[in-house]
Short mmCIF file of C-alpha atoms and ligand atoms in Angstrom, two decimals:
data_model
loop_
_atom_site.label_atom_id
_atom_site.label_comp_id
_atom_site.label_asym_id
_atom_site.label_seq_id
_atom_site.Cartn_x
_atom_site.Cartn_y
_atom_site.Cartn_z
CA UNK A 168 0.00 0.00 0.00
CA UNK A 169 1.25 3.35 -1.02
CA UNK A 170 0.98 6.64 0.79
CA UNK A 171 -2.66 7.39 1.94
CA UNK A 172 -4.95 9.37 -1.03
CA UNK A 173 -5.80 12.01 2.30
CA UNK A 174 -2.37 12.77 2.15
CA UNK A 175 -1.74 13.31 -1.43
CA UNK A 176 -5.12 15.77 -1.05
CA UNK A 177 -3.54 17.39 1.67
CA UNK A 178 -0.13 18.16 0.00
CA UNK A 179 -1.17 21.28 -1.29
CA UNK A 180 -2.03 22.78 2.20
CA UNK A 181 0.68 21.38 4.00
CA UNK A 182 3.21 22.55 1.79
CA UNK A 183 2.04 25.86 2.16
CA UNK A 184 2.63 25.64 5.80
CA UNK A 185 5.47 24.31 5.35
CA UNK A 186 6.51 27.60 3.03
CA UNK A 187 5.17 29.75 5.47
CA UNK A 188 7.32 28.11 7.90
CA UNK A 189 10.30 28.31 5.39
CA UNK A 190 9.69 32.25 4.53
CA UNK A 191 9.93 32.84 8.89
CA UNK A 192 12.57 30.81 10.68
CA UNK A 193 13.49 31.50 14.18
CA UNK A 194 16.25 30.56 15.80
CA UNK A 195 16.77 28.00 19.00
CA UNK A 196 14.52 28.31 21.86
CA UNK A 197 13.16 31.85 19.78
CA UNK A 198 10.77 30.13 17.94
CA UNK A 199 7.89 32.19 19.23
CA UNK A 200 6.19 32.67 15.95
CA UNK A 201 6.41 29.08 14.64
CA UNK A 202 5.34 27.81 18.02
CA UNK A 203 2.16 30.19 17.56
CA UNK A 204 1.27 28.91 14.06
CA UNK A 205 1.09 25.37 14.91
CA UNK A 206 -0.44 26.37 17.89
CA UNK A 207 -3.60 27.88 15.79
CA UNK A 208 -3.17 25.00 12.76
CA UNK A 209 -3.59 22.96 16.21
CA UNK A 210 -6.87 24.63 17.11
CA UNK A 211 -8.01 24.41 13.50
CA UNK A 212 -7.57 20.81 13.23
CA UNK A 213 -9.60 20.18 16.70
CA UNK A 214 -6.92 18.14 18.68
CA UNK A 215 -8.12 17.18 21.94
CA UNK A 216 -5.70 19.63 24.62
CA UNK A 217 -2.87 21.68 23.70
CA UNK A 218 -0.67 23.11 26.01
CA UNK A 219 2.92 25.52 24.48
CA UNK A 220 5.26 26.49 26.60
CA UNK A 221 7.13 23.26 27.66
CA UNK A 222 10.59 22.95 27.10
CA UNK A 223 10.38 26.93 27.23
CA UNK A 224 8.85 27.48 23.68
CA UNK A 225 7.52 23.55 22.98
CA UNK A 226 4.26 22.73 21.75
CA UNK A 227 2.78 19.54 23.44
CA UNK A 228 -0.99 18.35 21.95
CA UNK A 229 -3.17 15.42 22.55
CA UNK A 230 -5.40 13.12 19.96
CA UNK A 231 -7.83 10.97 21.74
CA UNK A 232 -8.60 7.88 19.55
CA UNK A 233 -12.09 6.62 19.12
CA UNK A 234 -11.50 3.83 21.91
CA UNK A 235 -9.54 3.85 24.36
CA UNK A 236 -9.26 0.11 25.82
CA UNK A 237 -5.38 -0.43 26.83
CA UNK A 238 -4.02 2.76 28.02
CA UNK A 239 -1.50 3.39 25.32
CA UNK A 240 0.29 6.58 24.44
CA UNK A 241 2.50 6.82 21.45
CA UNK A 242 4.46 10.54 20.92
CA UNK A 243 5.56 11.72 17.50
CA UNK A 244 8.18 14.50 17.57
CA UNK A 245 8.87 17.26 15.27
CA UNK A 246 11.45 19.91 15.32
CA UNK A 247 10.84 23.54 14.65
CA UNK A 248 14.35 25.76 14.69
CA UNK A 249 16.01 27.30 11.81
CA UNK A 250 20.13 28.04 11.34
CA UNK A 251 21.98 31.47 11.74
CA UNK A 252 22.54 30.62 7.33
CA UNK A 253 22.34 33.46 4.67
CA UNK A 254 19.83 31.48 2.40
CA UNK A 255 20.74 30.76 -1.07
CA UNK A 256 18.43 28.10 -2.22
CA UNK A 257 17.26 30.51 -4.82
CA UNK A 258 13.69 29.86 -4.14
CA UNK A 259 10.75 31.90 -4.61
CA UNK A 260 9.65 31.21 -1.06
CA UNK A 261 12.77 31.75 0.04
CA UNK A 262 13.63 33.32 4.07
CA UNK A 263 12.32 36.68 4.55
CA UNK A 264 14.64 36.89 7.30
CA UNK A 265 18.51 37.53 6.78
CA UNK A 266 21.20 35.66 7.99
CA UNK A 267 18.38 32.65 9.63
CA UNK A 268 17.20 29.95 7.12
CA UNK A 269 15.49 26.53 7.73
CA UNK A 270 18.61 24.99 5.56
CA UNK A 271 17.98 21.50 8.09
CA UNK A 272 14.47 20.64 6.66
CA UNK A 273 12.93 21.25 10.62
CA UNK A 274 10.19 22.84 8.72
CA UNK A 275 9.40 20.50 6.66
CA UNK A 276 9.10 18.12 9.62
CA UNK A 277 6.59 20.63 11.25
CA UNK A 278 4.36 21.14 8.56
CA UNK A 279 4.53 16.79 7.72
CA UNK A 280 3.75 16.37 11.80
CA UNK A 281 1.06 19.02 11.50
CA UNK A 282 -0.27 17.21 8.89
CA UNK A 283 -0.44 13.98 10.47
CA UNK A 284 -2.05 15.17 13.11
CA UNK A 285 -4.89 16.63 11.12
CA UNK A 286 -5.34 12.99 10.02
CA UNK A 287 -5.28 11.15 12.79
CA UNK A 288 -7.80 14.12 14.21
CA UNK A 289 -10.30 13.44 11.24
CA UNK A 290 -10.03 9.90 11.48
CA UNK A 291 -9.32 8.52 14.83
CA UNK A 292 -8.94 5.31 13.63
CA UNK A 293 -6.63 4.09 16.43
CA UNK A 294 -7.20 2.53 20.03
CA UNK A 295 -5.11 4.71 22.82
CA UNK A 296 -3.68 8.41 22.61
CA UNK A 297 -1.64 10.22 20.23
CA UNK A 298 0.90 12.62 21.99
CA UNK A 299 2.58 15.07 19.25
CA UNK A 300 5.21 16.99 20.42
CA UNK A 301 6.59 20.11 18.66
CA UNK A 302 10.09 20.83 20.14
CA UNK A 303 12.63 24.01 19.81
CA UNK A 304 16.48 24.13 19.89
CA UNK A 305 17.24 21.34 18.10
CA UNK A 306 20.43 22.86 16.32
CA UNK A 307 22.75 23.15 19.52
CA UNK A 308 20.36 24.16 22.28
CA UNK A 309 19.11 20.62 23.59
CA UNK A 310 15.37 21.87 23.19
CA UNK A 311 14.62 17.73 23.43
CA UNK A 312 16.13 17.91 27.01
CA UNK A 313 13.94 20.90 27.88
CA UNK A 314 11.21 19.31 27.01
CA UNK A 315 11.61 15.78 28.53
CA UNK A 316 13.67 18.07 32.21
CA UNK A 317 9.62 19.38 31.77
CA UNK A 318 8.29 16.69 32.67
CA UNK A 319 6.86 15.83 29.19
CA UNK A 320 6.73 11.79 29.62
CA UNK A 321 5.54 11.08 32.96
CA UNK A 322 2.94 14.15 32.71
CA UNK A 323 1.15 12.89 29.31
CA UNK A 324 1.94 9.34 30.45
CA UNK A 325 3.87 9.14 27.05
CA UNK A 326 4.94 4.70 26.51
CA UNK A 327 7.33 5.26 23.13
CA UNK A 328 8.45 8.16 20.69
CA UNK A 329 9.62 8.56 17.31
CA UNK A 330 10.45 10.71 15.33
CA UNK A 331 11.94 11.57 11.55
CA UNK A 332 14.87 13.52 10.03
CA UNK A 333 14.50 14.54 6.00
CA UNK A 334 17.68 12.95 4.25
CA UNK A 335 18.88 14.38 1.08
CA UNK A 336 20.83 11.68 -1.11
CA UNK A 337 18.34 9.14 -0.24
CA UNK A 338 15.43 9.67 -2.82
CA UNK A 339 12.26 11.02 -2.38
CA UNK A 340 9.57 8.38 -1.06
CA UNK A 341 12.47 6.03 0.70
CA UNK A 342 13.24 5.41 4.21
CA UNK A 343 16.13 4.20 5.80
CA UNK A 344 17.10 3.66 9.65
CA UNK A 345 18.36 0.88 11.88
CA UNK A 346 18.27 -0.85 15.23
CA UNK A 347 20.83 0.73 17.78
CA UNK A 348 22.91 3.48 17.33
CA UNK A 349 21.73 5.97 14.46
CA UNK A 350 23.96 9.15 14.91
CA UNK A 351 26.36 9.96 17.53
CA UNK A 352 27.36 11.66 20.08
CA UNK A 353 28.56 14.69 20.12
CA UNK A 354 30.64 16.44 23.14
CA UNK A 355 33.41 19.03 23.53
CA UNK A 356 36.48 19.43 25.69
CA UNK A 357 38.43 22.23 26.58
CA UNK A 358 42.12 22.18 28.55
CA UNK A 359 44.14 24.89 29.42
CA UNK A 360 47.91 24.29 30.26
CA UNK A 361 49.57 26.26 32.40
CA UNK A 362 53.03 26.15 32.99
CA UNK A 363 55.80 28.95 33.44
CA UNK A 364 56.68 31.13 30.78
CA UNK A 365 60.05 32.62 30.12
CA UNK A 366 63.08 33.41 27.69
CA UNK A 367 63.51 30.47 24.46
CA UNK A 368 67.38 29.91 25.73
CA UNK A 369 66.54 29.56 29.02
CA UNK A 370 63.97 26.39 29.31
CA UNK A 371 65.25 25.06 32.40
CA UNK A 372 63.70 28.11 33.95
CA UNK A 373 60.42 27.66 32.52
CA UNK A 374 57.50 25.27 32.25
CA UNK A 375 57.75 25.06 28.46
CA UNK A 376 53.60 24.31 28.02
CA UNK A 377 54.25 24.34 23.88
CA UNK A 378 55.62 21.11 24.86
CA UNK A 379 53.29 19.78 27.42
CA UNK A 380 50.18 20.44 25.16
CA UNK A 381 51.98 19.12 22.83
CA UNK A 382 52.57 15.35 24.54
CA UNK A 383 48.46 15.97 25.73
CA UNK A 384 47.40 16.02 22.45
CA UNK A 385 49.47 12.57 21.55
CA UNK A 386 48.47 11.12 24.31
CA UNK A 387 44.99 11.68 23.79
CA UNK A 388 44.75 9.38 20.67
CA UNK A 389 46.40 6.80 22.90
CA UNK A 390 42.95 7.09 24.50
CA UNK A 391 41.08 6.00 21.13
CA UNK A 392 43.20 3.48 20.37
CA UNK A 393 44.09 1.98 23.38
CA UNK A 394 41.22 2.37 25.79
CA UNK A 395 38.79 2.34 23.52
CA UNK A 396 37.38 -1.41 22.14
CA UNK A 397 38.53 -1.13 18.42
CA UNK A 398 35.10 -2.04 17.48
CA UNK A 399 33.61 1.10 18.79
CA UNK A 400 34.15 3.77 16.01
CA UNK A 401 35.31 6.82 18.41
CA UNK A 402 36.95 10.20 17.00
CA UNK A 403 38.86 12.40 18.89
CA UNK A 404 39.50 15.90 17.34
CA UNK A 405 42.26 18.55 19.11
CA UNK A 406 40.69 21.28 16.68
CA UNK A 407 42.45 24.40 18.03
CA UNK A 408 46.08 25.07 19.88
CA UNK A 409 46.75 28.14 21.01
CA UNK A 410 50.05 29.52 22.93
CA UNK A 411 49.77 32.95 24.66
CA UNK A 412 53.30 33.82 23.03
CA UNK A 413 53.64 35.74 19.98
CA UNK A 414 57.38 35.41 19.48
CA UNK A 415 59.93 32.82 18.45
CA UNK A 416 62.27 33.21 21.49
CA UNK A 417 59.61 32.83 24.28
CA UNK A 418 58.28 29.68 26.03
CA UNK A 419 54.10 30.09 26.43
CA UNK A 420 52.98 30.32 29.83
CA UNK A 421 49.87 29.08 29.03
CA UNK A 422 48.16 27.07 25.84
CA UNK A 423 44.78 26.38 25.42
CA UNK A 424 43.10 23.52 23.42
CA UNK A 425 39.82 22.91 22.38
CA UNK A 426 38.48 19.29 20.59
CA UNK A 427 35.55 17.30 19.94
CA UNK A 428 35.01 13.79 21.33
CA UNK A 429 32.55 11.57 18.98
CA UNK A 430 30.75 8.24 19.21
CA UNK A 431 28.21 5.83 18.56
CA UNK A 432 28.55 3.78 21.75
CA UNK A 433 27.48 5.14 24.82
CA UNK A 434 30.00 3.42 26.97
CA UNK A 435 32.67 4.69 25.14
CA UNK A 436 31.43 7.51 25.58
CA UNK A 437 31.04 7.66 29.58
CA UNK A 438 34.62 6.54 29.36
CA UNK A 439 35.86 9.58 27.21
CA UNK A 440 35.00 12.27 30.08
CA UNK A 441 37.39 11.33 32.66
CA UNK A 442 40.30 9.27 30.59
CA UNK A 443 41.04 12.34 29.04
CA UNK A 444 40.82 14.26 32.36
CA UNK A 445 43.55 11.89 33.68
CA UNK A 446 45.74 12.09 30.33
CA UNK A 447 45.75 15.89 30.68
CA UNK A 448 46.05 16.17 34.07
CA UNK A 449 48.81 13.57 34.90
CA UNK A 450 50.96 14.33 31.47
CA UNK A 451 50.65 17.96 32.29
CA UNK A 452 51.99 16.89 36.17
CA UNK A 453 54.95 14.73 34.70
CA UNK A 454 56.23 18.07 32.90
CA UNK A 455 55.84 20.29 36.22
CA UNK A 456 52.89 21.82 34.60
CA UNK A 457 49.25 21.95 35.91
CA UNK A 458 46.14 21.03 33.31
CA UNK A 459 42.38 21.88 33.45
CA UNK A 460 39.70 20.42 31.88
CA UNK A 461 36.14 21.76 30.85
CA UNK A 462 34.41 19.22 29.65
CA UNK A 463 30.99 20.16 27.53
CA UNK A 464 28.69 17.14 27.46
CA UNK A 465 26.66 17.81 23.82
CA UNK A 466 23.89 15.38 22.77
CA UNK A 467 24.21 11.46 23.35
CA UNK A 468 23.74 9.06 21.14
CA UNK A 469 20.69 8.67 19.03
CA UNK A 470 19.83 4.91 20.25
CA UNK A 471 16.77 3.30 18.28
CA UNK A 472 15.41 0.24 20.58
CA UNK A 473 14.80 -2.89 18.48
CA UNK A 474 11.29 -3.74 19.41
CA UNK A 475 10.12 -0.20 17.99
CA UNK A 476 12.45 0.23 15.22
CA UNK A 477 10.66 -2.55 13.76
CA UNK A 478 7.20 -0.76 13.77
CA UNK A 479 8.80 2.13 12.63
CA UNK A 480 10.11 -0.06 9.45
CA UNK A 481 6.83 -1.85 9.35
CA UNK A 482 4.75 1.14 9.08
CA UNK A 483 7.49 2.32 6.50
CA UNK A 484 7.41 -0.89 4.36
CA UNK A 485 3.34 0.13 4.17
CA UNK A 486 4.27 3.20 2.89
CA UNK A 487 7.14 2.70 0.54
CA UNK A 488 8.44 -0.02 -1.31
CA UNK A 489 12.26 1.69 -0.96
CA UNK A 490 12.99 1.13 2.63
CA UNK A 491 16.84 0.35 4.08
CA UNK A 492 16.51 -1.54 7.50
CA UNK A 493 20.04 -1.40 7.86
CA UNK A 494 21.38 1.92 6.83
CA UNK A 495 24.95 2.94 7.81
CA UNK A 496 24.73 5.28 11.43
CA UNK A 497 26.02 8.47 10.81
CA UNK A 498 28.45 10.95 12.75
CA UNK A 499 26.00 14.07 13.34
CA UNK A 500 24.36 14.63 16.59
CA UNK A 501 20.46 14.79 17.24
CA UNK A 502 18.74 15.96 20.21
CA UNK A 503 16.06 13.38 19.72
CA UNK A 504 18.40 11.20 21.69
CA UNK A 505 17.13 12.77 24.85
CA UNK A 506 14.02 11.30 24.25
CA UNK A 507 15.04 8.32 23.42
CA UNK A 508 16.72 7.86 26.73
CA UNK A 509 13.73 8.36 28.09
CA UNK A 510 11.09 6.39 25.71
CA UNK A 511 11.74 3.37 23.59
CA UNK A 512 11.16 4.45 20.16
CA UNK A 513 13.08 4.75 16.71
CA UNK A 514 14.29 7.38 14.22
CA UNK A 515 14.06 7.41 10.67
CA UNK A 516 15.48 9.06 7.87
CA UNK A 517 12.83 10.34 5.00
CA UNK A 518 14.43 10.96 1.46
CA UNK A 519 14.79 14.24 0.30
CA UNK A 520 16.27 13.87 -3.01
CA UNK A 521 19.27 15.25 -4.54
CA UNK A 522 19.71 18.64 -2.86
CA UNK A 523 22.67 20.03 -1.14
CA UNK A 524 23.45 18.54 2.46
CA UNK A 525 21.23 20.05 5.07
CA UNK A 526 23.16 23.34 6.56
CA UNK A 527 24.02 24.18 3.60
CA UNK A 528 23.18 27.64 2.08
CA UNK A 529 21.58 26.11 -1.13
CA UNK A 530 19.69 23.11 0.63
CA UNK A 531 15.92 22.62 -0.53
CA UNK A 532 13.14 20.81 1.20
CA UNK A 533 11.65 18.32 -0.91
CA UNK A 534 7.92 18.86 -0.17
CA UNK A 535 7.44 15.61 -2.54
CA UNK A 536 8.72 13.77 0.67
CA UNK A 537 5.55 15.48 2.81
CA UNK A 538 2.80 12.50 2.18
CA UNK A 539 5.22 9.74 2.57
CA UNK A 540 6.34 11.52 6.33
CA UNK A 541 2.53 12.33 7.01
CA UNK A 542 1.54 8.84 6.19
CA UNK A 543 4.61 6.97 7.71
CA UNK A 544 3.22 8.62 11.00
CA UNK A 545 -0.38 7.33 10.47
CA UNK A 546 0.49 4.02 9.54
CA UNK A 547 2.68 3.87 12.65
CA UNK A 548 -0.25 4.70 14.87
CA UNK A 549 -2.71 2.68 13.52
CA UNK A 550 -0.07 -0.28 13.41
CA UNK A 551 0.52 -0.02 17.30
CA UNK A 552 -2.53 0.71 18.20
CA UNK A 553 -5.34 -0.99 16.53
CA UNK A 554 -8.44 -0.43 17.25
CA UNK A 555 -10.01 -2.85 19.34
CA UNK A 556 -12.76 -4.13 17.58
CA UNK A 557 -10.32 -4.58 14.38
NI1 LIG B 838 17.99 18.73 11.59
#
């Protein structure tokens, strides 16, 4: 079975949602304006409760299905936020704001949950509760957290999630995830060195900290390859160095070092925080120097559980006939994970097409991909909960 004939007679409207959305991004947890539209799309609709303001700017609503015999609550997340990017898509709907664009697709997954929820308000056709949950800060502000630190799950009694991420490369109409680890993730480090400065031909005066950062950074990819289970695919990145000299013929008092830690296994990860606290710490000691670290925890790991991965490929299979159960995880973080930590539930990726990466100035939304999203969501409902006299 294809994508649902509602869906293809809805296009038209969503996608000019979606374009609305497109011509005003907003930025992080300033999504004010977008949270207000799908708060009055919400109202139009005739959802059962909706309540904004979780998570700071979230939008949380509630679809009551005809019965109502097991108590179960599935959520369905979109993303709202836009990027500080200078559009240059080119398209006729194109940002009215400069220097913000929606070049990550978030409003196409808006206007495709919006949609889905208009559906599954119509029709009903499903035996528990439908929780759909519209979430800011996605790009770097850990909106997901705010959302779920809210109280989201326990207060709308929320059982699974899922959610979906527009992926250009993969064409339009096909899906593609995988049990476990989807994208990974995605925290920063910071160490400062200090050590004593003083004159180049004098170093046995000085704490030469060119030289102790210098054996950190080393030693740090002793960490990856030597604590770290060579299965696990880790990357450590020492992404800037800085000395505070500015000549040849003095030794740095200080340096400064800032790198990226990346992963798709969470243990690994738990492990990264304070191996490379000792490394810095205890090299820096060996050289008479003294290290600090400021460690920056980003987003975990995007973890789909196997149980609902499969529903989310069954529903997918219903929908498409191009679906990739096993699809390579990728390095990128997504806040999702939070939720996921939280929930059981599963991630997928919806084709896009051939359009630059997402981020990227010239990136298009493929609003092709909008029926197959809307419909992947309906068939997952009415998949996991039936109703009961079905
Ligand atoms: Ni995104």
């Amino acid at each position: 079975m294809p994508i649902r004939n509602r869906f293809a007679e809805m296009q038209g409207e969503i996608t000019e949602w979606r374009r609305y959305l497109h011509q005003h991004p907003e930025l992080l947890y300033d999504v004010h304006e977008t949270a207000a539209f799908v708060v009055e799309r919400l109202k139009e609709i005739g959802v059962d409760e909706i309540t904004p303001g979780i998570g700071k700017t979230g939008v949380v609503a509630v679809i009551k299905g005809k019965s109502d015999t097991k108590g179960r609550v599935i959520g369905l997340r979109a993303d709202m936020d836009a990027l500080p990017i200078e559009e240059a898509s080119g398209v006729e709907y194109a940002s009215t704001v400069p220097g913000k664009m929606h070049a990550c697709g978030h409003d196409g997954h808006t206007a495709i949950l919006l949609g889905a929820a208009k559906y599954l308000s119509e029709t009903r056709n499903f035996d528990g509760t439908v929780v759909v949950i519209f979430q800011p800060a996605e790009e770097g502000g850990a909106g997901g957290k705010a959302m779920c630190d809210d109280g989201m799950m326990d207060r709308w009694g929320i059982q699974e999630v899922y959610g979906l991420h527009n992926s250009p490369g993969l064409p339009v109409g096909a899906f593609a995830t995988r049990v476990g680890p989807l994208l990974a993730s995605t925290d920063e480090f910071e160490i400062v060195v200090t050590g004593k400065g003083g004159h180049a031909a004098a170093p046995h005066e000085a704490v030469d900290t060119t030289l102790v950062g210098a054996q950190i950074v080393v030693a740090l990819q002793s960490m990856v390859s030597r604590n770290i289970n060579p299965i696990q695919p880790v990357v450590l990145t020492v992404g800037t160095f800085e000395t505070d000299s500015s000549a040849s013929n003095v030794i740095a008092h200080q340096v400064r070092m800032m790198g990226t830690v990346r992963t798709l296994d969470p243990e690994a990860r738990s492990m990264a925080e304070p191996r490379i606290r000792e490394i810095a710490e205890f090299t820096a000691k060996a050289y008479g120097a003294e290290a600090t670290v400021h460690w920056e925890p980003g987003y975990p790991v995007t973890v789909n559980s196997e149980a609902e991965t499969g529903y989310a490929l069954e529903a997918a299979r219903a929908v498409s006939s191009n679906v990739d159960g096993e699809t390579d995880p990728i390095m990128p973080g997504e806040d999702f994970s939070y939720m996921l930590e939280e929930r059981p539930g599963a991630y997928i990726f919806l084709g896009n097409g051939e359009t630059p990466m997402c981020h990227h100035p010239a990136y298009i939304f493929d609003d092709d991909a909008i029926p197959f999203g809307c419909s992947w969501f309906a068939e997952l409902v009415e998949r996991r909960m039936p109703l009961a006299d079905n």
